[in-house]
Short mmCIF file of C-alpha atoms in Angstrom, two decimals:
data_model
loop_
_atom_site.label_atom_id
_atom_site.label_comp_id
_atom_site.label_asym_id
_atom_site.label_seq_id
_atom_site.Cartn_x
_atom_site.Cartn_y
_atom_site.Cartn_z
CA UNK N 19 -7.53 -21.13 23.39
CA UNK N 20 -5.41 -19.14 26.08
CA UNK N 21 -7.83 -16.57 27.88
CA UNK N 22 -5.52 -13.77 29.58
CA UNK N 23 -7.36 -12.00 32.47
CA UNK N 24 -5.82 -8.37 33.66
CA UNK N 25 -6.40 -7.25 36.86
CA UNK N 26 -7.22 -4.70 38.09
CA UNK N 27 -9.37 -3.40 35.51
CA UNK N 28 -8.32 0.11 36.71
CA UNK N 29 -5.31 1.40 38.88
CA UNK N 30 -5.18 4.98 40.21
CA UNK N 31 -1.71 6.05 41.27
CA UNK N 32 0.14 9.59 41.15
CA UNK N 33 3.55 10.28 39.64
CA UNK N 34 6.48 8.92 41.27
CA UNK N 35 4.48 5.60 42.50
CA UNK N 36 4.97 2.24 41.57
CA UNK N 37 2.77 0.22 39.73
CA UNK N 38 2.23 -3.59 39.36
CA UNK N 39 -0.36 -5.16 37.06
CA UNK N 40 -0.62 -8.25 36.49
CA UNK N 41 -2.04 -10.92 33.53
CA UNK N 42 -3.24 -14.20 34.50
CA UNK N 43 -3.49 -16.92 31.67
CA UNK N 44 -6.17 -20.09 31.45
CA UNK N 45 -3.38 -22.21 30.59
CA UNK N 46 0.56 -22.24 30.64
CA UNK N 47 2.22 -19.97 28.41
CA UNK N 48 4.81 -22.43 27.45
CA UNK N 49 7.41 -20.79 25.68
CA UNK N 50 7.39 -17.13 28.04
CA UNK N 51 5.63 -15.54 24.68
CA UNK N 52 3.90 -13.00 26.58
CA UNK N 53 4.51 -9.27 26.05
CA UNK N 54 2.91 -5.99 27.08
CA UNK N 55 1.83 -2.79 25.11
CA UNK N 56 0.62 0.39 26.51
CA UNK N 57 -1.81 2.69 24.35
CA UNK N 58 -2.95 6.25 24.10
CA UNK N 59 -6.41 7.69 23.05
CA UNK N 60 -6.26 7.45 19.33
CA UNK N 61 -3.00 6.09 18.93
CA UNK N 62 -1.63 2.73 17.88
CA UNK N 63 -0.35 0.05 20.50
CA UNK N 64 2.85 0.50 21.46
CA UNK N 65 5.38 -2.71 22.40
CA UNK N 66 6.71 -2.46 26.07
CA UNK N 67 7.87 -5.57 26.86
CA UNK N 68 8.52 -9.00 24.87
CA UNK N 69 9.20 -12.57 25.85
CA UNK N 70 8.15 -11.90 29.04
CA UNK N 71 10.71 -9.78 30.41
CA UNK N 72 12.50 -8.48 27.61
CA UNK N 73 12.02 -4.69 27.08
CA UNK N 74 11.63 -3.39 23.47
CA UNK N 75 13.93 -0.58 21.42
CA UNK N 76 13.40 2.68 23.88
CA UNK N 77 11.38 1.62 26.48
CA UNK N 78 13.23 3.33 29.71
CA UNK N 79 14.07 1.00 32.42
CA UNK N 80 11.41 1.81 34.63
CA UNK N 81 9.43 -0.59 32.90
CA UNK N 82 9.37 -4.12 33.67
CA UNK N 83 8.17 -7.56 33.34
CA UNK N 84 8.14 -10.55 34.80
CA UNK N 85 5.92 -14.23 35.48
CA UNK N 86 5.90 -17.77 34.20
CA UNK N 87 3.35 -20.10 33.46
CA UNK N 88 0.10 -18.70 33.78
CA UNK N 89 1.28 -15.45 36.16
CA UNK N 90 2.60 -12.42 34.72
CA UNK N 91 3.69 -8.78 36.25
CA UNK N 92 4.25 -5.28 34.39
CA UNK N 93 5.97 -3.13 37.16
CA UNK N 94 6.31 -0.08 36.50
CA UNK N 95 8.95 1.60 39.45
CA UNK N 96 8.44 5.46 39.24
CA UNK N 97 5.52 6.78 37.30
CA UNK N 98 5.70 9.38 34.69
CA UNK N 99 2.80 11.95 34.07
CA UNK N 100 3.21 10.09 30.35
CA UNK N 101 3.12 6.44 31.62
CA UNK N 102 -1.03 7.44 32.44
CA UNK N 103 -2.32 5.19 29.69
CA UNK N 104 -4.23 1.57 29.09
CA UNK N 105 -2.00 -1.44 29.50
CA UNK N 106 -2.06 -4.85 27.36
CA UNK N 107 -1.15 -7.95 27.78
CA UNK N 108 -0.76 -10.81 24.96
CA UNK N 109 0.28 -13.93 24.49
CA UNK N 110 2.14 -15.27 21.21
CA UNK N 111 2.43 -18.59 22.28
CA UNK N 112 0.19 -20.53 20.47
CA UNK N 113 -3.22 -19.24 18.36
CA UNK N 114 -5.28 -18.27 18.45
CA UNK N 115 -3.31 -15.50 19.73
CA UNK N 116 -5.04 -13.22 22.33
CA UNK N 117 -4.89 -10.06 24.51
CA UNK N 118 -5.60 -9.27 27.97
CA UNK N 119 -9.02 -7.28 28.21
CA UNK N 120 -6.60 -4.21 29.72
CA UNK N 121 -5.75 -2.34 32.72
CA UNK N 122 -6.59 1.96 32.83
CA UNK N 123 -3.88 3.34 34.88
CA UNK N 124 -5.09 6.85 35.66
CA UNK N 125 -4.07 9.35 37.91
CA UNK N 126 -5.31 9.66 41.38
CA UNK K 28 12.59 3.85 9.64
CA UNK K 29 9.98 1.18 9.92
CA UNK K 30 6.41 1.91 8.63
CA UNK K 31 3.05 0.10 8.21
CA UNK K 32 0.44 2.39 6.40
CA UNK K 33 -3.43 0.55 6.45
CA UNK K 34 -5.47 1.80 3.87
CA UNK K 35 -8.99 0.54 2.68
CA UNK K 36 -11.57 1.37 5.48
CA UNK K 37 -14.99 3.14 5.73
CA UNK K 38 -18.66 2.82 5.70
CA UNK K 39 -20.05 -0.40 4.52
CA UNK K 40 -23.58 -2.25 4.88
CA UNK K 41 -24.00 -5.31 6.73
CA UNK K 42 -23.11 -8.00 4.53
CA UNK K 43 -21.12 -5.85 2.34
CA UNK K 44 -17.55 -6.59 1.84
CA UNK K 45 -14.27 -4.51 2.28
CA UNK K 46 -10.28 -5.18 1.44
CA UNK K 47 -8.41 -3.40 3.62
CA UNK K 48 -4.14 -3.47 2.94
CA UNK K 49 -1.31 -2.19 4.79
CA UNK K 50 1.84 -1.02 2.61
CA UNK K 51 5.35 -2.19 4.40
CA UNK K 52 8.25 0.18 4.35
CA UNK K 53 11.92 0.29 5.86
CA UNK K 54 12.77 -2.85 6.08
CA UNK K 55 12.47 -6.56 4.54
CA UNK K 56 8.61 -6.95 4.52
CA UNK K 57 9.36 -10.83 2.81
CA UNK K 58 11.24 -11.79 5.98
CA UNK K 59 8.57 -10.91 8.65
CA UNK K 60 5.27 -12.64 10.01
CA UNK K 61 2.02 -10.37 9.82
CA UNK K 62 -1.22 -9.98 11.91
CA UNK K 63 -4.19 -8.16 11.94
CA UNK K 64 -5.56 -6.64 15.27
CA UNK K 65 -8.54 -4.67 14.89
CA UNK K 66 -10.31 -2.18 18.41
CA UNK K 67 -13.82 -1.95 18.35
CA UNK K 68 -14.60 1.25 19.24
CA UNK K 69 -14.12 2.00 23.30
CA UNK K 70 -12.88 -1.77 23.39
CA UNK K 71 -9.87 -3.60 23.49
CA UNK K 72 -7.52 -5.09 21.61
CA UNK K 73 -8.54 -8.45 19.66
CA UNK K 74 -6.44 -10.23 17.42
CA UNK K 75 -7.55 -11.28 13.95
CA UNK K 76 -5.23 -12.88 11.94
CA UNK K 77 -1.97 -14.20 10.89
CA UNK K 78 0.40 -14.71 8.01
CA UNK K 79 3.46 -16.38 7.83
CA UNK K 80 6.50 -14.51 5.98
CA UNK K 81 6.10 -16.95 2.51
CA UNK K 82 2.06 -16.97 3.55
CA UNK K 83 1.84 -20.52 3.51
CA UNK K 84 0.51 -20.66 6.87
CA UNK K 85 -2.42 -18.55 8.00
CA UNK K 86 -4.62 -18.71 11.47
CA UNK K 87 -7.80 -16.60 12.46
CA UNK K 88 -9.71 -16.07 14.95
CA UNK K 89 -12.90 -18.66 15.94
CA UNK K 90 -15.18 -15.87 15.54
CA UNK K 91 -14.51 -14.83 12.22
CA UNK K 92 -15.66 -18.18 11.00
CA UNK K 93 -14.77 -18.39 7.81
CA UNK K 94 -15.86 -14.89 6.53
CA UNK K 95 -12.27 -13.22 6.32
CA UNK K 96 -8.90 -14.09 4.40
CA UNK K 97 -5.65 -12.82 4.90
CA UNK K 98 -2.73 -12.91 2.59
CA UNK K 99 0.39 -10.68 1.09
CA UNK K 100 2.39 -10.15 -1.75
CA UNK K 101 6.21 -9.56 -0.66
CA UNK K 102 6.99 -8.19 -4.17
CA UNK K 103 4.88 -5.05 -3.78
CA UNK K 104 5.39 -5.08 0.51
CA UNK K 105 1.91 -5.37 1.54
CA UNK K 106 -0.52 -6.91 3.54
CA UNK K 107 -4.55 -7.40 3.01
CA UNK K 108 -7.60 -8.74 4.94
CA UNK K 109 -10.47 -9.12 2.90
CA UNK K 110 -13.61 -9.03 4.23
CA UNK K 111 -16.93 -10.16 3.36
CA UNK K 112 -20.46 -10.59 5.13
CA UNK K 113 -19.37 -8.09 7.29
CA UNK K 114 -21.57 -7.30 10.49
CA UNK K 115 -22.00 -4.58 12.88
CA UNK K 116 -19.76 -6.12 15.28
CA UNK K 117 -16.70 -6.22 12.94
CA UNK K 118 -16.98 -2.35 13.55
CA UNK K 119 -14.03 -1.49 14.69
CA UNK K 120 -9.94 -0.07 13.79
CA UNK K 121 -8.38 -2.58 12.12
CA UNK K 122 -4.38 -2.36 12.64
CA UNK K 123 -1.85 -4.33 10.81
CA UNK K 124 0.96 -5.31 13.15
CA UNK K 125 4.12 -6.68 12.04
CA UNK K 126 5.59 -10.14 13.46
CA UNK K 127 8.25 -12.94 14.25
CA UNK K 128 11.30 -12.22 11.91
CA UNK K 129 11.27 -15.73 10.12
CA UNK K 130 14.84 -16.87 8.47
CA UNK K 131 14.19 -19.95 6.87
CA UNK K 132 12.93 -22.39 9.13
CA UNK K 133 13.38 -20.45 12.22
CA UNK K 134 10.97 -18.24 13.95
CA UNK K 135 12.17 -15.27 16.08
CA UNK K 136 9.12 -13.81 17.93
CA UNK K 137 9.48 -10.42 19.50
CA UNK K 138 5.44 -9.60 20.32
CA UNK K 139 4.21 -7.57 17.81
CA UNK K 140 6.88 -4.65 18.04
CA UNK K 141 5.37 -2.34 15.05
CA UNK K 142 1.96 -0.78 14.27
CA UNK K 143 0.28 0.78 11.45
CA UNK K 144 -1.93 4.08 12.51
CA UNK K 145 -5.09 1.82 11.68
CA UNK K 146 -8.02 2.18 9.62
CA UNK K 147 -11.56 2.40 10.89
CA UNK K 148 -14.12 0.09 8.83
CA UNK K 149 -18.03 0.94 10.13
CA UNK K 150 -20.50 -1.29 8.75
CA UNK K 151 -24.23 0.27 9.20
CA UNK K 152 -27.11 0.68 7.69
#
């Protein structure tokens, strides 16, 4: 089973920053099946990023990811007052599947 | 346009049991992998289960041990996850999330790149 371990659990940042958060796996994630969601109070998931580094159908460029093995990065290059949200990592790889416990970005 | 609609949650009692389904819409439900994800509530995310596009193969997760089942019907575009023995911790939002687009024999995983709104199942006494 592939534990994914966010840190940090909490980032506080203001508009216009960058931010980097990153998702460290207990064992390879051999075929880059990692992706990223960001969620909302009371709202569903939402896909950022897939296979890594691949960003999904209307996610602005300002979102990014990148990693290999067990290291993975969400940057995120110029916040947006809307961007304030909790941040997922998962991997796909291999089951059981599993998500990163999350990182709170919140503004500072 | 794409949408996953969960139905089936509420208040049960430990050990009751609950089928929850998720109706498919705007697109090719037979061609996609499913999962279920459920939140307990101020938690995160924790994945449940999975369904191949024909259903022939299904995971879960270790901690469900044996008390869950997951399966579809691609004629009428929906998804279920029946549960039984439930517990307090199974409290939680259970979201259906669609898949890997699966042509044949090949597998194309994208993360899971749609959500249902979710349905909250509380089991208490």
């Amino acid at each position: 089973e592939i534990v994914l371990t966010q840190s940090p659990g909490t980032l506080s940042l203001s508009p216009g920053e960058g931010a980097t958060l990153s998702c460290r796996a207990s064992q390879s994630v051999s075929n880059i099946y990692l992706a990223w969601y960001q969620q909302k109070p009371g709202q569903a998931p939402r896909l950022l990023i897939y296979d890594t580094s691949s960003r999904a159908t209307g996610i602005p460029d300002r979102f990014s990811g990148s990693g290999s093995g067990t290291d993975f990065t969400l940057t995120i290059s110029r916040l947006e007052p809307e961007d304030f949200a909790v941040y997922y990592c998962h991997q796909y790889d291999s089951s059981p599947y599993s998500f990163g416990q999350g990182t709170k970005l919140e503004i500072k | 346009e794409v949408q996953l609609v969960e139905s089936g949650g509420g208040l049960v009692q430990p050990g009751g049991s609950l089928r929850l389904s998720c109706a498919a819409s705007g697109f090719t439900f037979s061609n996609y992998e499913f999962n279920w994800v459920r939140q307990a509530p101020g938690k995160g995310l924790e994945w449940v289960s999975y369904i191949s596009s024909s259903g022939s193969t299904i995971y879960y997760a270790d901690s469900l041990k044996g008390r869950f089942t997951i399966s579809r019907d691609n004629a009428r575009n929906s998804l279920f996850l029946q549960m039984n023995s439930l517990r307090a911790e199974d409290t939680a939002v259970y979201y259906c999330a669609r898949g890997a687009l699966q042509l044949g024999s090949d597998s194309f995983p994208t993360g899971f790149d749609y959500w249902g709104q979710g349905t909250l199942v509380t089991v208490s006494s």
